[in-house]
Amino acid sequence: LTANEQMWSELGIDLESHGQLMNALGPIYGEIYLSQKNRPQGMGFYDFVVGDIHGIRVKELREHAKDGGKVVATYCVFVPEEFCWAAGAIPVSLCAGTQFSVPVAEEVLPRNTCALIKSSYGFKLGRLCPYVQVSHLIVGETTCDGKKKMFELLAEQQPVYVMEVPNKRSTAGRALWQQEVRDFKAKIEELTGNEITVENLGEAIKKVNARRREFRRLSALRAADPAPISGKDALLATQVSMYDDVERQTQMITALNDELEERVKKGEGVAPKGAKRILISGSPMAIPNWKLHHIVESSGAIIVGEESCTGSRFYNELIPEGIGNLEDMLTALADRYLKTNCACFTPNTERLDDIIKMARDLKADGIIHYNLQFCHTYANEAVQVDRALAEAGIPLLRVETDYSDEDAGQLKTRIDAFLEML
Ligand code: BJ8
């Protein structure tokens, strides 16, 4: 056994299936990522990370655990990572973006369930993900019904804690969320044995804000024409940042941004000036889901932004810094997370405003609404997205898909026709 295989086997990974997954990922990454021309040098770090996707980072987490540290796994950007960093735990957002882990989940879950839910559950059931194996607590949320029920099943296998996200941003909804955030803080304190204080939480808020600021800078740089970075690469940097160390990611994105700034000054880009510019909006794209980005960019367009939880909803809102007492800090933190414009809220008109603002800021020629099949909240909200964009005069294509490649040809035809029309 190699050192990695030894580690995976100690973590209870099914080495055979996992080997197949790893063997499949290499060529896919080569085709989708390494084939791109004129990539920023800063992406070299991300190539390295994906090249050893279940190796180095897992090793770091294990070492942290061996020293008594805790690892907290999450699925959703509603879960405040600041508490983990403050209490000396490491939060990791779990992979849920591959068809590979779907069939094993379908043996248990209904097939007409969103791919993200099936992929998440399949990773645990099939013993395919070392990140889930290494974590001491999985944190779920009540954002959608499918996830809620999947977390109940996951809890049969590993400790799961579920945060209740309200349906409305009403007075009662806000009060519920404020309490949920405080209960989660207590849970993390109990798990780690460390108290969360004004000092360590203040530090954590600053660290996470710093990463958010760099992502906001990256987003602004993507407004340039020609675009200095592909949508695929920007998406990958976001996906990796969701499970990597927060300070390391701030450093990497800062270096990447410095390089992109130079490119913009020189008028250099990854696609010719005038290439069709697309904003993606909708369901998140968990690693390694690069399907839509790949199809769009292979057709000669460039993706300039993602209004999504693997995009703007991950980094847009900051938490105020320098608040001197814990209660006010908790209130500000909870309020920040409540601004996540997930389709689980009713109403969620803030998201419509965000989409239009992003389209204008990034000078998008058109928007593709990305919907995971069987995700009812986003599919139904798309009706309102459609209306709002028609009113704003921004062309929209609505796409509903899963993780399989079966519809790739059909999607490409529809996307080509859409690009043609812009
Ligand atoms: S805050 S978008 S990360 S819940 S795609 S599992 S909603 S059926 S992922 Fe999400 Fe948090 Fe909202 Fe963002 Fe359900 Fe829809 Fe599947 Fe979804």
GROMACS .gro file of C-alpha atoms and ligand atoms in nm:
model
  439
    1LEU     CA    1   0.000   0.000   0.000
    2THR     CA    2   0.110   0.356  -0.068
    3ALA     CA    3   0.120   0.599   0.225
    4ASN     CA    4  -0.211   0.748   0.112
    5GLU     CA    5  -0.373   0.406   0.076
    6GLN     CA    6  -0.254   0.314   0.421
    7MET     CA    7  -0.413   0.630   0.560
    8TRP     CA    8  -0.739   0.571   0.370
    9SER     CA    9  -0.758   0.215   0.489
   10GLU     CA   10  -0.712   0.329   0.849
   11LEU     CA   11  -0.999   0.569   0.793
   12GLY     CA   12  -1.223   0.285   0.679
   13ILE     CA   13  -1.228   0.380   0.311
   14ASP     CA   14  -1.336   0.116   0.058
   15LEU     CA   15  -1.000   0.109  -0.120
   16GLU     CA   16  -1.123  -0.059  -0.434
   17SER     CA   17  -1.412   0.176  -0.515
   18HIS     CA   18  -1.213   0.472  -0.397
   19GLY     CA   19  -0.928   0.372  -0.630
   20GLN     CA   20  -1.172   0.376  -0.921
   21LEU     CA   21  -1.292   0.723  -0.822
   22MET     CA   22  -0.937   0.856  -0.802
   23ASN     CA   23  -0.843   0.695  -1.133
   24ALA     CA   24  -1.143   0.856  -1.300
   25LEU     CA   25  -1.073   1.201  -1.159
   26GLY     CA   26  -0.722   1.239  -1.306
   27PRO     CA   27  -0.818   1.219  -1.674
   28ILE     CA   28  -1.133   1.427  -1.620
   29TYR     CA   29  -0.927   1.700  -1.457
   30GLY     CA   30  -0.673   1.680  -1.735
   31GLU     CA   31  -0.942   1.721  -1.999
   32ILE     CA   32  -1.138   1.995  -1.826
   33TYR     CA   33  -0.865   2.195  -1.655
   34LEU     CA   34  -0.518   2.125  -1.785
   35SER     CA   35  -0.628   2.161  -2.147
   36GLN     CA   36  -0.711   2.531  -2.094
   37LYS     CA   37  -0.479   2.783  -2.255
   38ASN     CA   38  -0.306   3.075  -2.090
   39ARG     CA   39  -0.409   2.989  -1.735
   40PRO     CA   40  -0.286   3.212  -1.453
   41GLN     CA   41   0.021   3.072  -1.278
   42GLY     CA   42  -0.164   3.104  -0.949
   43MET     CA   43  -0.378   2.807  -1.054
   44GLY     CA   44  -0.072   2.585  -1.019
   45PHE     CA   45  -0.150   2.554  -0.649
   46TYR     CA   46  -0.501   2.430  -0.726
   47ASP     CA   47  -0.372   2.176  -0.978
   48PHE     CA   48  -0.146   2.049  -0.704
   49VAL     CA   49  -0.434   2.029  -0.456
   50VAL     CA   50  -0.660   1.837  -0.695
   51GLY     CA   51  -0.370   1.610  -0.791
   52ASP     CA   52  -0.366   1.486  -0.432
   53ILE     CA   53  -0.724   1.569  -0.344
   54HIS     CA   54  -0.768   1.303  -0.077
   55GLY     CA   55  -0.406   1.308   0.038
   56ILE     CA   56  -0.230   1.610   0.185
   57ARG     CA   57  -0.531   1.791   0.330
   58VAL     CA   58  -0.667   1.473   0.488
   59LYS     CA   59  -0.324   1.411   0.637
   60GLU     CA   60  -0.329   1.759   0.790
   61LEU     CA   61  -0.673   1.695   0.936
   62ARG     CA   62  -0.561   1.364   1.081
   63GLU     CA   63  -0.259   1.521   1.242
   64HIS     CA   64  -0.484   1.789   1.387
   65ALA     CA   65  -0.711   1.513   1.522
   66LYS     CA   66  -0.418   1.316   1.663
   67ASP     CA   67  -0.322   1.624   1.864
   68GLY     CA   68  -0.673   1.630   2.008
   69GLY     CA   69  -0.819   1.879   1.757
   70LYS     CA   70  -1.166   1.838   1.611
   71VAL     CA   71  -1.281   1.836   1.248
   72VAL     CA   72  -1.630   1.960   1.165
   73ALA     CA   73  -1.786   1.868   0.831
   74THR     CA   74  -2.051   2.088   0.668
   75TYR     CA   75  -2.264   2.093   0.354
   76CYS     CA   76  -2.403   2.440   0.344
   77VAL     CA   77  -2.282   2.800   0.362
   78PHE     CA   78  -2.533   2.869   0.639
   79VAL     CA   79  -2.311   2.696   0.894
   80PRO     CA   80  -2.090   2.962   1.059
   81GLU     CA   81  -1.733   2.840   1.013
   82GLU     CA   82  -1.605   3.119   1.243
   83PHE     CA   83  -1.702   2.921   1.555
   84CYS     CA   84  -1.489   2.628   1.446
   85TRP     CA   85  -1.181   2.839   1.378
   86ALA     CA   86  -1.236   3.030   1.705
   87ALA     CA   87  -1.253   2.709   1.911
   88GLY     CA   88  -0.953   2.550   1.741
   89ALA     CA   89  -1.158   2.308   1.528
   90ILE     CA   90  -1.121   2.282   1.149
   91PRO     CA   91  -1.435   2.314   0.934
   92VAL     CA   92  -1.443   2.134   0.600
   93SER     CA   93  -1.712   2.155   0.340
   94LEU     CA   94  -1.777   1.805   0.208
   95CYS     CA   95  -1.751   1.689  -0.152
   96ALA     CA   96  -2.092   1.621  -0.302
   97GLY     CA   97  -2.043   1.681  -0.669
   98THR     CA   98  -1.984   1.353  -0.845
   99GLN     CA   99  -2.201   1.098  -1.020
  100PHE     CA  100  -1.963   0.831  -0.892
  101SER     CA  101  -2.124   0.828  -0.547
  102VAL     CA  102  -2.483   0.851  -0.673
  103PRO     CA  103  -2.565   0.483  -0.756
  104VAL     CA  104  -2.480   0.356  -0.409
  105ALA     CA  105  -2.708   0.623  -0.259
  106GLU     CA  106  -2.987   0.528  -0.498
  107GLU     CA  107  -2.997   0.185  -0.339
  108VAL     CA  108  -3.145   0.361  -0.037
  109LEU     CA  109  -3.276   0.705  -0.137
  110PRO     CA  110  -3.546   0.767  -0.398
  111ARG     CA  111  -3.395   0.821  -0.740
  112ASN     CA  112  -3.590   1.140  -0.791
  113THR     CA  113  -3.377   1.316  -0.532
  114CYS     CA  114  -3.134   1.596  -0.613
  115ALA     CA  115  -2.787   1.475  -0.715
  116LEU     CA  116  -2.620   1.681  -0.444
  117ILE     CA  117  -2.808   1.493  -0.174
  118LYS     CA  118  -2.748   1.154  -0.335
  119SER     CA  119  -2.380   1.226  -0.392
  120SER     CA  120  -2.334   1.339  -0.029
  121TYR     CA  121  -2.504   1.034   0.113
  122GLY     CA  122  -2.331   0.801  -0.131
  123PHE     CA  123  -1.990   0.927  -0.021
  124LYS     CA  124  -2.065   0.812   0.333
  125LEU     CA  125  -2.250   0.494   0.244
  126GLY     CA  126  -1.990   0.383  -0.008
  127ARG     CA  127  -1.702   0.478   0.226
  128LEU     CA  128  -1.555   0.693  -0.049
  129CYS     CA  129  -1.469   1.019   0.124
  130PRO     CA  130  -1.181   1.046   0.371
  131TYR     CA  131  -1.302   1.392   0.476
  132VAL     CA  132  -1.627   1.258   0.612
  133GLN     CA  133  -1.440   0.971   0.776
  134VAL     CA  134  -1.196   1.201   0.951
  135SER     CA  135  -1.460   1.437   1.088
  136HIS     CA  136  -1.592   1.427   1.443
  137LEU     CA  137  -1.919   1.599   1.369
  138ILE     CA  138  -2.129   1.652   1.058
  139VAL     CA  139  -2.337   1.969   1.062
  140GLY     CA  140  -2.652   1.969   0.855
  141GLU     CA  141  -2.929   2.223   0.815
  142THR     CA  142  -3.299   2.229   0.739
  143THR     CA  143  -3.269   2.419   0.411
  144CYS     CA  144  -3.455   2.164   0.200
  145ASP     CA  145  -3.668   1.861   0.276
  146GLY     CA  146  -3.448   1.612   0.094
  147LYS     CA  147  -3.140   1.717   0.288
  148LYS     CA  148  -3.328   1.717   0.617
  149LYS     CA  149  -3.428   1.355   0.574
  150MET     CA  150  -3.087   1.253   0.440
  151PHE     CA  151  -2.927   1.392   0.756
  152GLU     CA  152  -3.149   1.164   0.964
  153LEU     CA  153  -3.008   0.868   0.774
  154LEU     CA  154  -2.653   0.998   0.800
  155ALA     CA  155  -2.698   1.022   1.175
  156GLU     CA  156  -2.728   0.643   1.184
  157GLN     CA  157  -2.364   0.630   1.081
  158GLN     CA  158  -2.192   0.928   1.238
  159PRO     CA  159  -2.270   1.211   1.484
  160VAL     CA  160  -2.481   1.471   1.307
  161TYR     CA  161  -2.596   1.809   1.437
  162VAL     CA  162  -2.867   1.994   1.245
  163MET     CA  163  -2.912   2.371   1.245
  164GLU     CA  164  -3.264   2.492   1.187
  165VAL     CA  165  -3.273   2.756   0.916
  166PRO     CA  166  -3.598   2.957   0.916
  167ASN     CA  167  -3.821   2.976   0.610
  168LYS     CA  168  -3.879   3.350   0.643
  169ARG     CA  169  -3.663   3.648   0.728
  170SER     CA  170  -3.939   3.771   0.960
  171THR     CA  171  -3.904   3.885   1.321
  172ALA     CA  172  -3.981   3.532   1.437
  173GLY     CA  173  -3.750   3.382   1.175
  174ARG     CA  174  -3.466   3.607   1.278
  175ALA     CA  175  -3.519   3.526   1.647
  176LEU     CA  176  -3.510   3.154   1.570
  177TRP     CA  177  -3.187   3.189   1.373
  178GLN     CA  178  -3.025   3.404   1.642
  179GLN     CA  179  -3.092   3.126   1.890
  180GLU     CA  180  -2.976   2.853   1.650
  181VAL     CA  181  -2.645   3.033   1.605
  182ARG     CA  182  -2.598   3.055   1.983
  183ASP     CA  183  -2.685   2.686   2.023
  184PHE     CA  184  -2.434   2.595   1.754
  185LYS     CA  185  -2.168   2.797   1.933
  186ALA     CA  186  -2.242   2.599   2.250
  187LYS     CA  187  -2.223   2.275   2.052
  188ILE     CA  188  -1.879   2.363   1.917
  189GLU     CA  189  -1.762   2.461   2.265
  190GLU     CA  190  -1.884   2.128   2.398
  191LEU     CA  191  -1.718   1.936   2.114
  192THR     CA  192  -1.383   2.107   2.147
  193GLY     CA  193  -1.380   2.180   2.521
  194ASN     CA  194  -1.275   2.535   2.429
  195GLU     CA  195  -1.464   2.848   2.512
  196ILE     CA  196  -1.548   3.090   2.232
  197THR     CA  197  -1.451   3.438   2.346
  198VAL     CA  198  -1.451   3.795   2.218
  199GLU     CA  199  -1.083   3.750   2.135
  200ASN     CA  200  -1.081   3.417   1.950
  201LEU     CA  201  -1.410   3.486   1.771
  202GLY     CA  202  -1.287   3.831   1.674
  203GLU     CA  203  -0.974   3.673   1.526
  204ALA     CA  204  -1.180   3.413   1.338
  205ILE     CA  205  -1.414   3.678   1.197
  206LYS     CA  206  -1.113   3.874   1.070
  207LYS     CA  207  -0.958   3.566   0.910
  208VAL     CA  208  -1.273   3.460   0.728
  209ASN     CA  209  -1.349   3.818   0.624
  210ALA     CA  210  -0.999   3.848   0.478
  211ARG     CA  211  -1.067   3.548   0.255
  212ARG     CA  212  -1.406   3.690   0.159
  213ARG     CA  213  -1.245   4.022   0.067
  214GLU     CA  214  -0.999   3.851  -0.166
  215PHE     CA  215  -1.283   3.662  -0.333
  216ARG     CA  216  -1.469   3.987  -0.378
  217ARG     CA  217  -1.158   4.131  -0.540
  218LEU     CA  218  -1.136   3.826  -0.764
  219SER     CA  219  -1.499   3.872  -0.861
  220ALA     CA  220  -1.437   4.238  -0.949
  221LEU     CA  221  -1.136   4.143  -1.164
  222ARG     CA  222  -1.357   3.910  -1.365
  223ALA     CA  223  -1.547   4.216  -1.486
  224ALA     CA  224  -1.258   4.295  -1.723
  225ASP     CA  225  -1.284   4.223  -2.094
  226PRO     CA  226  -1.095   4.012  -2.186
  227ALA     CA  227  -1.161   3.812  -1.871
  228PRO     CA  228  -0.831   3.740  -1.693
  229ILE     CA  229  -0.938   3.398  -1.563
  230SER     CA  230  -1.176   3.130  -1.680
  231GLY     CA  231  -1.497   3.061  -1.493
  232LYS     CA  232  -1.378   2.706  -1.441
  233ASP     CA  233  -1.065   2.820  -1.261
  234ALA     CA  234  -1.251   3.074  -1.049
  235LEU     CA  235  -1.503   2.805  -0.955
  236LEU     CA  236  -1.228   2.562  -0.860
  237ALA     CA  237  -1.058   2.819  -0.636
  238THR     CA  238  -1.391   2.871  -0.458
  239GLN     CA  239  -1.457   2.499  -0.421
  240VAL     CA  240  -1.113   2.432  -0.275
  241SER     CA  241  -1.140   2.730  -0.039
  242MET     CA  242  -1.442   2.567   0.117
  243TYR     CA  243  -1.239   2.286   0.267
  244ASP     CA  244  -0.888   2.424   0.288
  245ASP     CA  245  -0.722   2.630   0.559
  246VAL     CA  246  -0.865   2.980   0.566
  247GLU     CA  247  -0.534   3.167   0.595
  248ARG     CA  248  -0.364   2.962   0.327
  249GLN     CA  249  -0.653   3.032   0.093
  250THR     CA  250  -0.640   3.405   0.161
  251GLN     CA  251  -0.272   3.393   0.069
  252MET     CA  252  -0.331   3.193  -0.249
  253ILE     CA  253  -0.619   3.407  -0.371
  254THR     CA  254  -0.426   3.725  -0.293
  255ALA     CA  255  -0.136   3.604  -0.509
  256LEU     CA  256  -0.377   3.497  -0.782
  257ASN     CA  257  -0.548   3.838  -0.772
  258ASP     CA  258  -0.217   4.024  -0.793
  259GLU     CA  259  -0.138   3.826  -1.106
  260LEU     CA  260  -0.484   3.889  -1.253
  261GLU     CA  261  -0.454   4.259  -1.182
  262GLU     CA  262  -0.137   4.267  -1.395
  263ARG     CA  263  -0.319   4.081  -1.670
  264VAL     CA  264  -0.606   4.328  -1.665
  265LYS     CA  265  -0.361   4.620  -1.685
  266LYS     CA  266  -0.198   4.465  -1.989
  267GLY     CA  267  -0.531   4.371  -2.144
  268GLU     CA  268  -0.445   4.002  -2.134
  269GLY     CA  269  -0.710   3.736  -2.092
  270VAL     CA  270  -0.809   3.374  -2.129
  271ALA     CA  271  -1.063   3.434  -2.405
  272PRO     CA  272  -1.057   3.689  -2.685
  273LYS     CA  273  -1.189   4.037  -2.608
  274GLY     CA  274  -1.557   4.043  -2.692
  275ALA     CA  275  -1.617   3.675  -2.610
  276LYS     CA  276  -1.973   3.618  -2.488
  277ARG     CA  277  -1.993   3.669  -2.113
  278ILE     CA  278  -2.216   3.447  -1.902
  279LEU     CA  279  -2.328   3.471  -1.541
  280ILE     CA  280  -2.436   3.145  -1.377
  281SER     CA  281  -2.709   3.155  -1.114
  282GLY     CA  282  -2.868   2.881  -0.910
  283SER     CA  283  -2.781   2.563  -0.721
  284PRO     CA  284  -2.429   2.520  -0.585
  285MET     CA  285  -2.164   2.323  -0.774
  286ALA     CA  286  -1.986   2.105  -0.521
  287ILE     CA  287  -1.641   1.976  -0.613
  288PRO     CA  288  -1.584   1.806  -0.866
  289ASN     CA  289  -1.893   1.932  -1.047
  290TRP     CA  290  -1.751   2.134  -1.337
  291LYS     CA  291  -1.999   2.011  -1.596
  292LEU     CA  292  -2.184   2.329  -1.695
  293HIS     CA  293  -1.876   2.553  -1.683
  294HIS     CA  294  -1.694   2.311  -1.909
  295ILE     CA  295  -1.971   2.298  -2.168
  296VAL     CA  296  -2.016   2.677  -2.175
  297GLU     CA  297  -1.647   2.757  -2.198
  298SER     CA  298  -1.582   2.485  -2.456
  299SER     CA  299  -1.836   2.667  -2.672
  300GLY     CA  300  -1.620   2.980  -2.674
  301ALA     CA  301  -1.803   3.185  -2.410
  302ILE     CA  302  -1.656   3.285  -2.078
  303ILE     CA  303  -1.821   3.257  -1.738
  304VAL     CA  304  -1.769   3.578  -1.546
  305GLY     CA  305  -1.950   3.503  -1.221
  306GLU     CA  306  -2.154   3.261  -1.013
  307GLU     CA  307  -2.456   3.379  -0.817
  308SER     CA  308  -2.448   3.068  -0.607
  309CYS     CA  309  -2.323   2.919  -0.282
  310THR     CA  310  -2.007   2.818  -0.464
  311GLY     CA  311  -1.979   3.181  -0.570
  312SER     CA  312  -2.112   3.513  -0.446
  313ARG     CA  313  -2.318   3.372  -0.158
  314PHE     CA  314  -1.997   3.228  -0.015
  315TYR     CA  315  -1.808   3.556  -0.003
  316ASN     CA  316  -2.026   3.861  -0.061
  317GLU     CA  317  -2.136   3.957   0.288
  318LEU     CA  318  -1.881   4.043   0.557
  319ILE     CA  319  -1.923   4.039   0.935
  320PRO     CA  320  -1.855   4.372   1.109
  321GLU     CA  321  -1.518   4.365   1.286
  322GLY     CA  322  -1.409   4.527   1.611
  323ILE     CA  323  -1.730   4.469   1.810
  324GLY     CA  324  -1.623   4.457   2.175
  325ASN     CA  325  -1.878   4.225   2.334
  326LEU     CA  326  -1.975   3.869   2.262
  327GLU     CA  327  -2.354   3.913   2.247
  328ASP     CA  328  -2.332   4.185   1.982
  329MET     CA  329  -2.077   3.982   1.789
  330LEU     CA  330  -2.311   3.683   1.783
  331THR     CA  331  -2.600   3.898   1.668
  332ALA     CA  332  -2.395   4.050   1.386
  333LEU     CA  333  -2.263   3.709   1.284
  334ALA     CA  334  -2.611   3.554   1.275
  335ASP     CA  335  -2.748   3.848   1.076
  336ARG     CA  336  -2.472   3.809   0.820
  337TYR     CA  337  -2.561   3.446   0.757
  338LEU     CA  338  -2.929   3.528   0.735
  339LYS     CA  339  -2.844   3.739   0.430
  340THR     CA  340  -2.759   3.421   0.234
  341ASN     CA  341  -3.010   3.442  -0.049
  342CYS     CA  342  -3.098   3.073  -0.063
  343ALA     CA  343  -3.417   2.971  -0.241
  344CYS     CA  344  -3.527   2.806   0.084
  345PHE     CA  345  -3.652   3.150   0.197
  346THR     CA  346  -3.991   3.288   0.118
  347PRO     CA  347  -3.993   3.545  -0.019
  348ASN     CA  348  -3.639   3.564  -0.157
  349THR     CA  349  -3.657   3.876  -0.371
  350GLU     CA  350  -3.311   3.980  -0.250
  351ARG     CA  351  -3.171   3.711  -0.476
  352LEU     CA  352  -3.340   3.861  -0.782
  353ASP     CA  353  -3.180   4.198  -0.704
  354ASP     CA  354  -2.843   4.030  -0.659
  355ILE     CA  355  -2.859   3.849  -0.992
  356ILE     CA  356  -2.936   4.170  -1.180
  357LYS     CA  357  -2.668   4.365  -0.995
  358MET     CA  358  -2.407   4.097  -1.066
  359ALA     CA  359  -2.505   4.077  -1.433
  360ARG     CA  360  -2.458   4.453  -1.466
  361ASP     CA  361  -2.136   4.473  -1.261
  362LEU     CA  362  -1.977   4.187  -1.452
  363LYS     CA  363  -2.112   4.304  -1.787
  364ALA     CA  364  -2.274   3.970  -1.858
  365ASP     CA  365  -2.439   3.924  -2.196
  366GLY     CA  366  -2.667   3.656  -2.062
  367ILE     CA  367  -2.748   3.439  -1.763
  368ILE     CA  368  -2.776   3.063  -1.734
  369HIS     CA  369  -2.996   2.950  -1.448
  370TYR     CA  370  -2.848   2.627  -1.321
  371ASN     CA  371  -3.089   2.392  -1.153
  372LEU     CA  372  -3.011   2.054  -1.014
  373GLN     CA  373  -3.283   1.817  -1.122
  374PHE     CA  374  -3.542   1.756  -0.845
  375CYS     CA  375  -3.438   2.071  -0.658
  376HIS     CA  376  -3.783   2.224  -0.620
  377THR     CA  377  -3.693   2.546  -0.444
  378TYR     CA  378  -3.459   2.667  -0.718
  379ALA     CA  379  -3.676   2.530  -0.999
  380ASN     CA  380  -3.980   2.718  -0.878
  381GLU     CA  381  -3.788   3.032  -0.795
  382ALA     CA  382  -3.659   3.026  -1.154
  383VAL     CA  383  -4.005   3.143  -1.264
  384GLN     CA  384  -3.946   3.470  -1.080
  385VAL     CA  385  -3.586   3.491  -1.199
  386ASP     CA  386  -3.719   3.455  -1.552
  387ARG     CA  387  -3.969   3.740  -1.505
  388ALA     CA  388  -3.722   3.973  -1.331
  389LEU     CA  389  -3.463   3.926  -1.605
  390ALA     CA  390  -3.716   3.972  -1.884
  391GLU     CA  391  -3.808   4.303  -1.723
  392ALA     CA  392  -3.441   4.400  -1.691
  393GLY     CA  393  -3.380   4.302  -2.053
  394ILE     CA  394  -3.119   4.036  -1.971
  395PRO     CA  395  -3.138   3.710  -2.172
  396LEU     CA  396  -3.181   3.393  -1.968
  397LEU     CA  397  -3.143   3.022  -2.037
  398ARG     CA  398  -3.283   2.780  -1.782
  399VAL     CA  399  -3.099   2.453  -1.751
  400GLU     CA  400  -3.195   2.155  -1.538
  401THR     CA  401  -2.944   1.876  -1.507
  402ASP     CA  402  -2.772   1.626  -1.279
  403TYR     CA  403  -2.418   1.493  -1.246
  404SER     CA  404  -2.433   1.234  -1.521
  405ASP     CA  405  -2.297   1.299  -1.868
  406GLU     CA  406  -2.605   1.162  -2.044
  407ASP     CA  407  -2.746   1.502  -2.133
  408ALA     CA  408  -2.412   1.669  -2.218
  409GLY     CA  409  -2.481   1.669  -2.593
  410GLN     CA  410  -2.829   1.807  -2.553
  411LEU     CA  411  -2.708   2.074  -2.312
  412LYS     CA  412  -2.436   2.178  -2.552
  413THR     CA  413  -2.688   2.221  -2.833
  414ARG     CA  414  -2.911   2.440  -2.617
  415ILE     CA  415  -2.619   2.644  -2.487
  416ASP     CA  416  -2.476   2.695  -2.838
  417ALA     CA  417  -2.815   2.820  -2.956
  418PHE     CA  418  -2.836   3.056  -2.658
  419LEU     CA  419  -2.487   3.196  -2.719
  420GLU     CA  420  -2.567   3.241  -3.084
  421MET     CA  421  -2.863   3.456  -2.993
  422LEU     CA  422  -2.670   3.692  -2.758
  423BJ8     S1  423  -2.766   2.809   0.128
  423BJ8     S2  424  -2.833   2.668  -0.191
  423BJ8     S3  425  -2.567   2.550   0.013
  423BJ8     S4  426  -2.908   2.492   0.101
  423BJ8     S5  427  -2.970   2.169  -0.472
  423BJ8     S6  428  -2.963   1.997  -0.161
  423BJ8     S7  429  -3.150   2.302  -0.196
  423BJ8     S8  430  -3.258   1.996  -0.348
  423BJ8     S9  431  -2.783   2.305  -0.182
  423BJ8    FE1  432  -2.774   2.491  -0.072
  423BJ8    FE2  433  -2.722   2.597   0.164
  423BJ8    FE3  434  -2.919   2.693   0.012
  423BJ8    FE4  435  -2.668   2.732  -0.053
  423BJ8    FE5  436  -3.168   2.080  -0.160
  423BJ8    FE6  437  -3.175   2.202  -0.393
  423BJ8    FE7  438  -3.036   1.983  -0.369
  423BJ8    FE8  439  -2.957   2.206  -0.250
   0.00000   0.00000   0.00000
